[in-house]
Structure formats: C-alpha cells, structure tokens
mmCIF file of C-alpha atoms and ligand atoms in Angstrom:
data_model
loop_
_atom_site.group_PDB
_atom_site.id
_atom_site.type_symbol
_atom_site.label_atom_id
_atom_site.label_comp_id
_atom_site.label_asym_id
_atom_site.label_seq_id
_atom_site.Cartn_x
_atom_site.Cartn_y
_atom_site.Cartn_z
ATOM 1 C CA UNK A 1 -20.699 108.397 42.283
ATOM 2 C CA UNK A 2 -24.317 107.976 44.521
ATOM 3 C CA UNK A 3 -25.452 111.640 42.907
ATOM 4 C CA UNK A 4 -25.302 109.733 39.379
ATOM 5 C CA UNK A 5 -28.811 109.258 37.617
ATOM 6 C CA UNK A 6 -26.978 107.546 34.678
ATOM 7 C CA UNK A 7 -24.195 106.734 34.524
ATOM 8 C CA UNK A 8 -21.933 108.624 32.262
ATOM 9 C CA UNK A 9 -20.400 107.206 28.940
ATOM 10 C CA UNK A 10 -17.236 107.205 27.739
ATOM 11 C CA UNK A 11 -16.218 106.736 23.681
ATOM 12 C CA UNK A 12 -12.711 105.882 24.013
ATOM 13 C CA UNK A 13 -12.765 104.429 20.389
ATOM 14 C CA UNK A 14 -11.273 108.031 18.466
ATOM 15 C CA UNK A 15 -7.122 108.308 18.155
ATOM 16 C CA UNK A 16 -7.516 112.188 18.249
ATOM 17 C CA UNK A 17 -3.243 113.546 17.591
ATOM 18 C CA UNK A 18 -2.665 117.492 18.851
ATOM 19 C CA UNK A 19 -0.057 119.298 17.505
ATOM 20 C CA UNK A 20 1.039 122.218 18.535
ATOM 21 C CA UNK A 21 4.447 123.789 16.549
ATOM 22 C CA UNK A 22 7.782 124.480 19.234
ATOM 23 C CA UNK A 23 7.404 128.800 19.758
ATOM 24 C CA UNK A 24 6.317 128.273 16.521
ATOM 25 C CA UNK A 25 7.505 132.154 15.617
ATOM 26 C CA UNK A 26 10.778 132.539 17.457
ATOM 27 C CA UNK A 27 11.679 128.576 16.600
ATOM 28 C CA UNK A 28 10.864 129.984 12.287
ATOM 29 C CA UNK A 29 12.905 133.124 12.823
ATOM 30 C CA UNK A 30 15.958 130.809 15.052
ATOM 31 C CA UNK A 31 15.386 128.940 11.997
ATOM 32 C CA UNK A 32 16.195 131.373 9.475
ATOM 33 C CA UNK A 33 19.030 133.061 11.533
ATOM 34 C CA UNK A 34 20.955 131.034 13.539
ATOM 35 C CA UNK A 35 22.694 133.532 15.504
ATOM 36 C CA UNK A 36 19.652 134.483 17.385
ATOM 37 C CA UNK A 37 18.999 131.096 18.556
ATOM 38 C CA UNK A 38 22.383 132.364 21.134
ATOM 39 C CA UNK A 39 20.070 134.541 22.887
ATOM 40 C CA UNK A 40 16.007 135.703 24.727
ATOM 41 C CA UNK A 41 14.515 136.263 21.015
ATOM 42 C CA UNK A 42 11.078 137.768 21.733
ATOM 43 C CA UNK A 43 8.746 138.101 18.792
ATOM 44 C CA UNK A 44 7.323 141.195 19.003
ATOM 45 C CA UNK A 45 8.106 145.241 18.045
ATOM 46 C CA UNK A 46 11.147 146.835 20.448
ATOM 47 C CA UNK A 47 9.479 148.903 22.774
ATOM 48 C CA UNK A 48 11.456 151.750 21.937
ATOM 49 C CA UNK A 49 10.740 151.916 18.424
ATOM 50 C CA UNK A 50 6.707 152.169 19.975
ATOM 51 C CA UNK A 51 6.820 154.040 22.487
ATOM 52 C CA UNK A 52 6.463 150.909 24.739
ATOM 53 C CA UNK A 53 3.316 149.473 22.993
ATOM 54 C CA UNK A 54 3.341 146.106 21.716
ATOM 55 C CA UNK A 55 2.833 142.387 22.798
ATOM 56 C CA UNK A 56 4.318 139.761 22.988
ATOM 57 C CA UNK A 57 3.015 136.851 20.225
ATOM 58 C CA UNK A 58 6.244 134.989 21.133
ATOM 59 C CA UNK A 59 9.122 134.441 23.311
ATOM 60 C CA UNK A 60 11.961 131.325 22.515
ATOM 61 C CA UNK A 61 13.028 129.371 25.563
ATOM 62 C CA UNK A 62 16.315 131.008 26.626
ATOM 63 C CA UNK A 63 13.483 134.363 26.908
ATOM 64 C CA UNK A 64 10.950 131.973 28.961
ATOM 65 C CA UNK A 65 13.850 131.592 31.789
ATOM 66 C CA UNK A 66 13.291 135.287 32.371
ATOM 67 C CA UNK A 67 9.721 135.035 32.654
ATOM 68 C CA UNK A 68 8.329 136.256 28.949
ATOM 69 C CA UNK A 69 6.085 134.392 26.865
ATOM 70 C CA UNK A 70 3.530 135.222 25.039
ATOM 71 C CA UNK A 71 1.134 137.408 25.417
ATOM 72 C CA UNK A 72 3.299 139.709 27.438
ATOM 73 C CA UNK A 73 3.781 143.258 26.597
ATOM 74 C CA UNK A 74 7.018 144.061 24.660
ATOM 75 C CA UNK A 75 7.544 146.898 27.943
ATOM 76 C CA UNK A 76 7.378 144.551 30.902
ATOM 77 C CA UNK A 77 9.553 141.567 27.893
ATOM 78 C CA UNK A 78 11.892 144.763 27.984
ATOM 79 C CA UNK A 79 12.121 144.813 32.178
ATOM 80 C CA UNK A 80 12.560 140.889 32.291
ATOM 81 C CA UNK A 81 15.137 141.061 30.039
ATOM 82 C CA UNK A 82 16.386 143.965 28.543
ATOM 83 C CA UNK A 83 19.013 142.125 27.134
ATOM 84 C CA UNK A 84 16.784 140.274 24.451
ATOM 85 C CA UNK A 85 16.630 140.741 21.392
ATOM 86 C CA UNK A 86 13.504 142.014 19.851
ATOM 87 C CA UNK A 87 11.831 141.181 16.121
ATOM 88 C CA UNK A 88 8.533 142.338 14.236
ATOM 89 C CA UNK A 89 7.447 139.167 13.301
ATOM 90 C CA UNK A 90 6.424 138.353 9.570
ATOM 91 C CA UNK A 91 2.956 136.759 9.476
ATOM 92 C CA UNK A 92 3.035 136.215 5.574
ATOM 93 C CA UNK A 93 6.110 133.435 6.070
ATOM 94 C CA UNK A 94 4.408 132.251 9.312
ATOM 95 C CA UNK A 95 1.522 131.629 7.630
ATOM 96 C CA UNK A 96 2.725 129.884 4.822
ATOM 97 C CA UNK A 97 4.558 127.287 7.065
ATOM 98 C CA UNK A 98 1.607 126.504 8.493
ATOM 99 C CA UNK A 99 -0.358 125.652 5.283
ATOM 100 C CA UNK A 100 3.256 123.264 4.450
ATOM 101 C CA UNK A 101 2.734 121.647 7.980
ATOM 102 C CA UNK A 102 -0.966 121.288 7.032
ATOM 103 C CA UNK A 103 -0.411 119.741 3.923
ATOM 104 C CA UNK A 104 2.019 116.588 6.277
ATOM 105 C CA UNK A 105 -1.112 116.247 8.049
ATOM 106 C CA UNK A 106 -3.246 115.725 5.091
ATOM 107 C CA UNK A 107 -1.233 112.712 4.067
ATOM 108 C CA UNK A 108 -2.592 110.865 7.008
ATOM 109 C CA UNK A 109 -6.072 112.170 7.589
ATOM 110 C CA UNK A 110 -8.642 115.096 6.185
ATOM 111 C CA UNK A 111 -10.092 115.396 9.557
ATOM 112 C CA UNK A 112 -8.394 118.665 10.800
ATOM 113 C CA UNK A 113 -9.079 120.801 13.245
ATOM 114 C CA UNK A 114 -6.921 123.694 13.041
ATOM 115 C CA UNK A 115 -7.076 125.605 16.253
ATOM 116 C CA UNK A 116 -4.542 128.562 15.062
ATOM 117 C CA UNK A 117 -1.644 129.182 12.913
ATOM 118 C CA UNK A 118 0.458 126.785 14.371
ATOM 119 C CA UNK A 119 -1.540 124.430 16.474
ATOM 120 C CA UNK A 120 -3.677 121.519 14.930
ATOM 121 C CA UNK A 121 -6.257 118.296 15.639
ATOM 122 C CA UNK A 122 -5.770 115.704 13.910
ATOM 123 C CA UNK A 123 -8.242 112.380 14.147
ATOM 124 C CA UNK A 124 -6.982 109.846 12.263
ATOM 125 C CA UNK A 125 -8.937 106.834 13.957
ATOM 126 C CA UNK A 126 -9.121 105.908 10.084
ATOM 127 C CA UNK A 127 -6.506 107.574 8.679
ATOM 128 C CA UNK A 128 -5.180 107.184 4.733
ATOM 129 C CA UNK A 129 -2.036 104.871 5.512
ATOM 130 C CA UNK A 130 -4.165 102.582 7.524
ATOM 131 C CA UNK A 131 -1.347 102.991 10.811
ATOM 132 C CA UNK A 132 -3.065 101.231 13.565
ATOM 133 C CA UNK A 133 -0.987 102.803 16.091
ATOM 134 C CA UNK A 134 -2.000 107.167 16.129
ATOM 135 C CA UNK A 135 1.923 107.371 18.100
ATOM 136 C CA UNK A 136 3.493 105.992 15.122
ATOM 137 C CA UNK A 137 1.049 108.724 13.078
ATOM 138 C CA UNK A 138 2.345 111.327 15.078
ATOM 139 C CA UNK A 139 5.735 109.899 15.317
ATOM 140 C CA UNK A 140 5.860 110.541 11.629
ATOM 141 C CA UNK A 141 4.118 113.854 11.311
ATOM 142 C CA UNK A 142 6.849 114.772 13.693
ATOM 143 C CA UNK A 143 9.279 113.953 11.456
ATOM 144 C CA UNK A 144 8.034 114.852 8.173
ATOM 145 C CA UNK A 145 8.089 118.098 9.655
ATOM 146 C CA UNK A 146 10.892 118.271 10.512
ATOM 147 C CA UNK A 147 12.649 117.162 7.450
ATOM 148 C CA UNK A 148 10.635 119.448 5.728
ATOM 149 C CA UNK A 149 10.597 123.223 7.396
ATOM 150 C CA UNK A 150 12.713 121.848 10.065
ATOM 151 C CA UNK A 151 11.045 123.262 12.878
ATOM 152 C CA UNK A 152 10.073 120.404 16.061
ATOM 153 C CA UNK A 153 6.766 120.595 17.362
ATOM 154 C CA UNK A 154 4.841 118.861 20.229
ATOM 155 C CA UNK A 155 2.089 115.987 19.479
ATOM 156 C CA UNK A 156 -0.387 114.584 22.581
ATOM 157 C CA UNK A 157 -2.043 111.303 21.154
ATOM 158 C CA UNK A 158 -5.524 109.664 23.462
ATOM 159 C CA UNK A 159 -8.927 109.225 22.538
ATOM 160 C CA UNK A 160 -10.626 112.910 22.967
ATOM 161 C CA UNK A 161 -9.493 116.390 22.135
ATOM 162 C CA UNK A 162 -9.315 117.963 25.615
ATOM 163 C CA UNK A 163 -6.606 114.805 26.096
ATOM 164 C CA UNK A 164 -4.867 115.194 22.878
ATOM 165 C CA UNK A 165 -4.348 118.977 23.795
ATOM 166 C CA UNK A 166 -3.225 118.169 27.723
ATOM 167 C CA UNK A 167 -0.723 115.338 25.941
ATOM 168 C CA UNK A 168 0.800 118.232 24.047
ATOM 169 C CA UNK A 169 1.517 120.475 26.614
ATOM 170 C CA UNK A 170 3.212 117.682 28.978
ATOM 171 C CA UNK A 171 6.461 117.655 27.240
ATOM 172 C CA UNK A 172 7.731 120.103 25.522
ATOM 173 C CA UNK A 173 9.053 121.287 23.193
ATOM 174 C CA UNK A 174 9.908 118.225 21.183
ATOM 175 C CA UNK A 175 7.732 115.890 22.968
ATOM 176 C CA UNK A 176 5.105 113.049 21.976
ATOM 177 C CA UNK A 177 2.668 112.065 24.864
ATOM 178 C CA UNK A 178 0.538 109.468 24.876
ATOM 179 C CA UNK A 179 -3.107 109.672 27.027
ATOM 180 C CA UNK A 180 -4.343 105.872 27.109
ATOM 181 C CA UNK A 181 -8.143 104.940 28.207
ATOM 182 C CA UNK A 182 -6.699 104.025 31.045
ATOM 183 C CA UNK A 183 -4.400 105.869 32.501
ATOM 184 C CA UNK A 184 -6.582 109.463 31.557
ATOM 185 C CA UNK A 185 -7.551 109.349 35.217
ATOM 186 C CA UNK A 186 -4.137 109.171 36.973
ATOM 187 C CA UNK A 187 -3.152 111.831 33.940
ATOM 188 C CA UNK A 188 -5.680 114.559 35.051
ATOM 189 C CA UNK A 189 -5.599 114.034 38.418
ATOM 190 C CA UNK A 190 -1.778 114.921 38.157
ATOM 191 C CA UNK A 191 -2.341 117.859 36.904
ATOM 192 C CA UNK A 192 -2.727 121.470 38.856
ATOM 193 C CA UNK A 193 -6.148 122.259 37.653
ATOM 194 C CA UNK A 194 -4.380 125.636 35.802
ATOM 195 C CA UNK A 195 -2.806 123.302 32.763
ATOM 196 C CA UNK A 196 -7.009 122.659 32.307
ATOM 197 C CA UNK A 197 -7.754 124.419 28.698
ATOM 198 C CA UNK A 198 -10.406 126.484 29.643
ATOM 199 C CA UNK A 199 -9.747 127.350 33.424
ATOM 200 C CA UNK A 200 -7.735 130.398 32.576
ATOM 201 C CA UNK A 201 -6.773 133.563 34.431
ATOM 202 C CA UNK A 202 -10.338 134.133 35.166
ATOM 203 C CA UNK A 203 -11.010 130.993 36.111
ATOM 204 C CA UNK A 204 -7.955 129.436 38.096
ATOM 205 C CA UNK A 205 -8.495 132.612 41.580
ATOM 206 C CA UNK A 206 -12.031 131.325 42.389
ATOM 207 C CA UNK A 207 -10.732 127.293 41.631
ATOM 208 C CA UNK A 208 -8.545 127.854 44.609
ATOM 209 C CA UNK A 209 -10.734 129.842 46.349
ATOM 210 C CA UNK A 210 -12.814 126.445 46.090
ATOM 211 C CA UNK A 211 -9.527 124.340 47.416
ATOM 212 C CA UNK A 212 -9.196 123.299 43.385
ATOM 213 C CA UNK A 213 -5.775 123.213 42.735
ATOM 214 C CA UNK A 214 -5.045 119.871 41.272
ATOM 215 C CA UNK A 215 -7.355 117.718 38.796
ATOM 216 C CA UNK A 216 -7.766 115.378 42.034
ATOM 217 C CA UNK A 217 -9.480 117.960 43.406
ATOM 218 C CA UNK A 218 -11.924 118.794 40.813
ATOM 219 C CA UNK A 219 -12.767 115.015 40.347
ATOM 220 C CA UNK A 220 -13.873 115.413 43.920
ATOM 221 C CA UNK A 221 -16.323 117.717 43.073
ATOM 222 C CA UNK A 222 -19.917 116.974 42.710
ATOM 223 C CA UNK A 223 -21.746 117.337 39.057
ATOM 224 C CA UNK A 224 -24.099 120.179 40.847
ATOM 225 C CA UNK A 225 -21.699 121.790 42.516
ATOM 226 C CA UNK A 226 -19.516 122.430 39.650
ATOM 227 C CA UNK A 227 -22.621 123.166 37.832
ATOM 228 C CA UNK A 228 -23.665 125.929 40.534
ATOM 229 C CA UNK A 229 -20.265 127.862 39.813
ATOM 230 C CA UNK A 230 -19.574 127.871 36.946
ATOM 231 C CA UNK A 231 -21.924 127.272 34.736
ATOM 232 C CA UNK A 232 -21.949 125.252 31.782
ATOM 233 C CA UNK A 233 -18.454 124.925 32.444
ATOM 234 C CA UNK A 234 -18.650 123.473 35.267
ATOM 235 C CA UNK A 235 -21.501 121.077 33.250
ATOM 236 C CA UNK A 236 -18.259 120.422 30.914
ATOM 237 C CA UNK A 237 -14.885 120.238 33.354
ATOM 238 C CA UNK A 238 -17.153 117.607 35.503
ATOM 239 C CA UNK A 239 -17.184 115.651 32.682
ATOM 240 C CA UNK A 240 -13.855 116.234 30.919
ATOM 241 C CA UNK A 241 -12.194 115.680 35.002
ATOM 242 C CA UNK A 242 -13.966 112.085 34.267
ATOM 243 C CA UNK A 243 -12.468 111.207 30.593
ATOM 244 C CA UNK A 244 -15.261 111.928 28.848
ATOM 245 C CA UNK A 245 -15.640 115.043 26.061
ATOM 246 C CA UNK A 246 -17.154 114.196 22.865
ATOM 247 C CA UNK A 247 -16.254 116.351 20.449
ATOM 248 C CA UNK A 248 -15.205 115.907 17.006
ATOM 249 C CA UNK A 249 -12.810 117.786 15.214
ATOM 250 C CA UNK A 250 -14.035 120.355 13.533
ATOM 251 C CA UNK A 251 -13.001 120.175 9.784
ATOM 252 C CA UNK A 252 -12.691 123.790 9.063
ATOM 253 C CA UNK A 253 -12.020 125.550 5.081
ATOM 254 C CA UNK A 254 -9.147 127.214 4.749
ATOM 255 C CA UNK A 255 -12.476 130.007 4.741
ATOM 256 C CA UNK A 256 -12.233 133.130 2.490
ATOM 257 C CA UNK A 257 -15.178 134.409 4.188
ATOM 258 C CA UNK A 258 -17.736 133.518 6.618
ATOM 259 C CA UNK A 259 -21.119 134.688 6.448
ATOM 260 C CA UNK A 260 -24.466 133.914 7.489
ATOM 261 C CA UNK A 261 -28.176 134.549 5.667
ATOM 262 C CA UNK A 262 -31.981 133.842 6.439
ATOM 263 C CA UNK A 263 -35.252 134.103 4.746
ATOM 264 C CA UNK A 264 -38.542 134.696 6.045
ATOM 265 C CA UNK A 265 -41.771 133.950 4.767
ATOM 266 C CA UNK A 266 -43.212 136.652 6.239
ATOM 267 C CA UNK A 267 -41.313 139.288 4.915
ATOM 268 C CA UNK A 268 -40.256 142.104 7.203
ATOM 269 C CA UNK A 269 -41.679 145.345 6.827
ATOM 270 C CA UNK A 270 -40.340 147.346 9.828
ATOM 271 C CA UNK A 271 -36.768 148.818 10.377
ATOM 272 C CA UNK A 272 -36.872 147.473 14.137
ATOM 273 C CA UNK A 273 -37.119 143.871 12.154
ATOM 274 C CA UNK A 274 -34.433 144.634 10.074
ATOM 275 C CA UNK A 275 -32.309 145.772 12.650
ATOM 276 C CA UNK A 276 -33.277 142.585 15.169
ATOM 277 C CA UNK A 277 -32.789 140.597 12.455
ATOM 278 C CA UNK A 278 -29.338 141.998 11.407
ATOM 279 C CA UNK A 279 -27.824 141.643 15.134
ATOM 280 C CA UNK A 280 -29.355 138.073 15.143
ATOM 281 C CA UNK A 281 -27.040 137.556 11.799
ATOM 282 C CA UNK A 282 -23.766 139.851 13.500
ATOM 283 C CA UNK A 283 -23.442 137.286 16.681
ATOM 284 C CA UNK A 284 -23.557 134.184 14.358
ATOM 285 C CA UNK A 285 -21.432 135.840 11.597
ATOM 286 C CA UNK A 286 -18.872 136.353 15.095
ATOM 287 C CA UNK A 287 -19.350 133.193 16.401
ATOM 288 C CA UNK A 288 -18.497 131.363 12.879
ATOM 289 C CA UNK A 289 -15.552 133.814 12.711
ATOM 290 C CA UNK A 290 -14.048 133.187 16.937
ATOM 291 C CA UNK A 291 -14.443 129.508 15.373
ATOM 292 C CA UNK A 292 -12.097 129.344 12.882
ATOM 293 C CA UNK A 293 -9.691 132.006 14.603
ATOM 294 C CA UNK A 294 -10.325 134.382 11.831
ATOM 295 C CA UNK A 295 -10.617 138.445 11.306
ATOM 296 C CA UNK A 296 -11.606 140.379 8.551
ATOM 297 C CA UNK A 297 -12.001 144.076 7.236
ATOM 298 C CA UNK A 298 -14.587 143.695 4.391
ATOM 299 C CA UNK A 299 -18.206 143.650 5.186
ATOM 300 C CA UNK A 300 -21.304 142.769 3.062
ATOM 301 C CA UNK A 301 -24.685 142.645 3.133
ATOM 302 C CA UNK A 302 -26.848 141.213 1.953
ATOM 303 C CA UNK A 303 -30.743 142.445 0.680
ATOM 304 C CA UNK A 304 -33.619 140.506 -0.793
ATOM 305 C CA UNK A 305 -36.727 142.134 -1.800
ATOM 306 C CA UNK A 306 -40.127 140.678 -1.677
ATOM 307 C CA UNK A 307 -39.876 141.433 -5.395
ATOM 308 C CA UNK A 308 -36.610 138.935 -5.155
ATOM 309 C CA UNK A 309 -34.462 142.077 -6.454
ATOM 310 C CA UNK A 310 -30.936 141.586 -4.327
ATOM 311 C CA UNK A 311 -28.653 143.843 -4.144
ATOM 312 C CA UNK A 312 -25.182 143.037 -2.115
ATOM 313 C CA UNK A 313 -23.612 146.438 -0.763
ATOM 314 C CA UNK A 314 -19.732 146.140 1.059
ATOM 315 C CA UNK A 315 -18.068 148.612 2.740
ATOM 316 C CA UNK A 316 -14.249 147.151 4.057
ATOM 317 C CA UNK A 317 -12.556 149.606 7.195
ATOM 318 C CA UNK A 318 -9.267 150.024 7.774
ATOM 319 C CA UNK A 319 -8.734 147.612 10.667
ATOM 320 C CA UNK A 320 -10.423 143.956 11.027
ATOM 321 C CA UNK A 321 -13.599 144.234 12.119
ATOM 322 C CA UNK A 322 -13.659 142.966 16.603
ATOM 323 C CA UNK A 323 -16.741 141.621 17.441
ATOM 324 C CA UNK A 324 -19.961 141.226 16.949
ATOM 325 C CA UNK A 325 -21.325 145.050 17.904
ATOM 326 C CA UNK A 326 -18.978 146.378 15.591
ATOM 327 C CA UNK A 327 -20.319 143.883 12.664
ATOM 328 C CA UNK A 328 -23.520 144.638 13.462
ATOM 329 C CA UNK A 329 -23.047 148.451 13.643
ATOM 330 C CA UNK A 330 -21.748 148.194 10.220
ATOM 331 C CA UNK A 331 -24.143 146.135 9.143
ATOM 332 C CA UNK A 332 -26.643 148.527 9.965
ATOM 333 C CA UNK A 333 -24.335 151.650 8.637
ATOM 334 C CA UNK A 334 -24.581 149.898 5.153
ATOM 335 C CA UNK A 335 -28.847 148.818 5.848
ATOM 336 C CA UNK A 336 -29.316 153.126 6.116
ATOM 337 C CA UNK A 337 -28.439 152.921 2.750
ATOM 338 C CA UNK A 338 -29.872 151.078 1.060
ATOM 339 C CA UNK A 339 -33.486 151.152 2.888
ATOM 340 C CA UNK A 340 -36.035 150.230 0.636
ATOM 341 C CA UNK A 341 -39.073 149.038 3.263
ATOM 342 C CA UNK A 342 -41.633 149.537 1.095
ATOM 343 C CA UNK A 343 -40.874 146.863 -0.785
ATOM 344 C CA UNK A 344 -41.044 143.529 1.895
ATOM 345 C CA UNK A 345 -37.639 141.624 2.927
ATOM 346 C CA UNK A 346 -37.319 138.628 1.970
ATOM 347 C CA UNK A 347 -33.779 138.053 2.868
ATOM 348 C CA UNK A 348 -31.242 139.408 4.537
ATOM 349 C CA UNK A 349 -27.536 138.074 5.224
ATOM 350 C CA UNK A 350 -24.267 140.075 6.393
ATOM 351 C CA UNK A 351 -20.881 137.921 5.577
ATOM 352 C CA UNK A 352 -17.699 139.124 6.675
ATOM 353 C CA UNK A 353 -14.941 138.507 4.067
ATOM 354 C CA UNK A 354 -11.160 138.897 3.029
ATOM 355 C CA UNK A 355 -9.907 136.886 6.602
ATOM 356 C CA UNK A 356 -6.474 136.831 7.911
ATOM 357 C CA UNK A 357 -5.462 133.905 10.864
ATOM 358 C CA UNK A 358 -6.478 135.726 13.874
ATOM 359 C CA UNK A 359 -3.180 136.043 15.709
ATOM 360 C CA UNK A 360 -1.667 137.402 18.932
ATOM 361 C CA UNK A 361 -0.856 140.744 17.595
ATOM 362 C CA UNK A 362 -3.907 141.517 15.861
ATOM 363 C CA UNK A 363 -6.327 140.739 19.037
ATOM 364 C CA UNK A 364 -4.139 142.229 21.496
ATOM 365 C CA UNK A 365 -2.273 145.087 20.480
ATOM 366 C CA UNK A 366 -4.954 147.345 19.864
ATOM 367 C CA UNK A 367 -6.482 146.785 23.745
ATOM 368 C CA UNK A 368 -2.752 147.660 24.200
ATOM 369 C CA UNK A 369 -2.915 150.509 23.345
ATOM 370 C CA UNK A 370 -6.116 151.669 24.945
ATOM 371 C CA UNK A 371 -4.551 151.063 28.184
ATOM 372 C CA UNK A 372 -1.686 153.246 27.783
ATOM 373 C CA UNK A 373 -3.897 155.711 25.978
HETATM 374 MG MG1 LIG B 1 2.373 126.872 20.037
#
C-alpha cells in the first residue's frame, strides 16, 4: 500500500441488488411448453433454415452442458449438439415479461437501472417497504417473480454494482448471494479473472500474459502498473478489486427516443462547422443509446436558423442504425436536403427514435452474416 499517497475511500453504506433472469428466453419457452425442458434448447433459428446464419440468444442449462452458450453461432451450436431443439425467439413476449418483472421491482424501489431485457440493478438502501435487509428484499423479489411469471432469477446483494453483479453470477440458477463489506476482498480474490465484469475475451489473454489469473493476482498489482497496461480500465480495476466502485444505479426511463441538441451563441455559418457539430452530436447520441441498451431505425434532424425558424426532418431506415458513424452519415444526408446556411444556424439536434431494446440477436446477427458472406 506504500505507493498510495492518499488512502482510497470506500463507501459501503449502499444496498444494491443485481437481478439476472436465468436463461431468460429459454426459460420462457420451457414455461410455455414444458416438453421443451426435456431437451437441450437453443433460442435461435435452426441453421438449416438460415443457411448456417444466426446466433444463439439463449441456451437452456441442458444445452449448456454441450458447451453451447449465448452469442455463439447457431451453426456451431448445431455441431456441438445436433439433436438440440432450435426455436426462434419471441421478443414481443420477452419484452412483456420484462415489463412485468420491472413492475415487481418498482414495488420496492424507483431506483432501477435496467441493463438489458433480463438484468437490472436496484438501489434498495431506502426502499418503499422500509425493509432493513437487502437480502430479504432480494428474496421477496425472487418469490414474487416466481409467483407472477413462473420464472426464476438469480440475485446478488452487495454495497456496489460491481460486487452485486459478481454475486448474482456466483450461484445460478435461482441463487441468492450476499457479499458483505467485510467479505468483499476475499470473495473477489478467489474468483477467476474472467469473472470480473469488463474483463472480456480481448482483455483476459493479456491478463494471463501478465500472470493474472485470479482476483488475488490482480490485487497484487500496483495502480501505476495496471494503468500502464490497461489504461482507464486498469484504473478502475485497481479500485474494484479493493471493493471500490461508486457508480450510482442510474434510473433510466423506458425511453422511446434519445436525442441531443446544442445551441450556438455564434450561429454556424460554414458547412465544416455544421458537419463537425453533427459528428459530435452523433457521438453523444450513440453513447446515450448504448447506455440504455437501445437502438432505433428512425433518425430526426432538427435545425433552428438564426431567424428562429425551425425545421425537423426525419428518415426511417429499413434496419437498425448501427453506430455513431451511421448516425452521422444519415444526419449529414438529411442535412444535405435542408442546407440553408446563409441564415446562420443557431441550433442543431439529432434524435434517434422508435427505439427497441438491443438483444444479442439484433447486434450479432449482422456481424455474423457479414462473416459468412
Ligand atoms: Mg440472464
């Protein structure tokens, strides 16, 4: 600890729960057709029907025994277990259940951060039922979810989001794991480094090269060393492995659109200025979309001229807008239609609307299709 000039502060006063539905899509299908539970079940279209394309969104626990997991290509899953049952997902149905589950959370707290369709963080430090024990809240939530939608979830309870997530992953399915402040260090030190949220396929080989295989190995490394190896992530891992992660549970409303706009005291008068601002807005919108795990197909450009006339123009694509570059290029295309620099521009705004939650299928399918072309 000698290299620390200032002792790190650790706030252990919060009570955070991470809830993760167990094999969500597959469990829903098993619930609605119990026959399916007898087989390895893969939620993906059968590779025979798609020419080998498609990606596994969820595999039930029987299918996982064959090494099948989400984000794997359906073709690979088929090779691992040809007798598995393949089913296309019913995202409408999953979304509806996800809303029902969120309503159960809302009986306890309004501080809910949905991470994806089947995962959320809850801050229950001051909860609506005045229950002291966060473990008790987690158990009640698990029971209510079971009673209302007949599905199991795993819960992790701790004083920060990072630990709560590690905890929910610790016992699955239907697990409930508490990591109390005085247990946090030992809990993390015993974990394989791959379990650390954020240490993915790209980072873990580099970790291994440096001799980091467990939380304990990570804990041994100095702050400067971690920063020089992993940049910002090293900074944050140095703290996380010491139990420090102050990120609040971000309440995100179920938004239908995400937009950013800027007003300019000195009106923009050149094409380059406008394009630079559109790029900046595209980046901001993209960042917000990722934060709420949503994407949309419609982009809206808003332009207010120096004389305060305002126009909005929208364009809908036949597929989801992928990233900041695409947001920018679509916005520039609309801009070319609008133009009118002579008046000077006082405000620019970009909004992506008609949003849907991002699911594995939506993100990975296009990537996979590209690869097989
Ligand atoms: Mg899950």
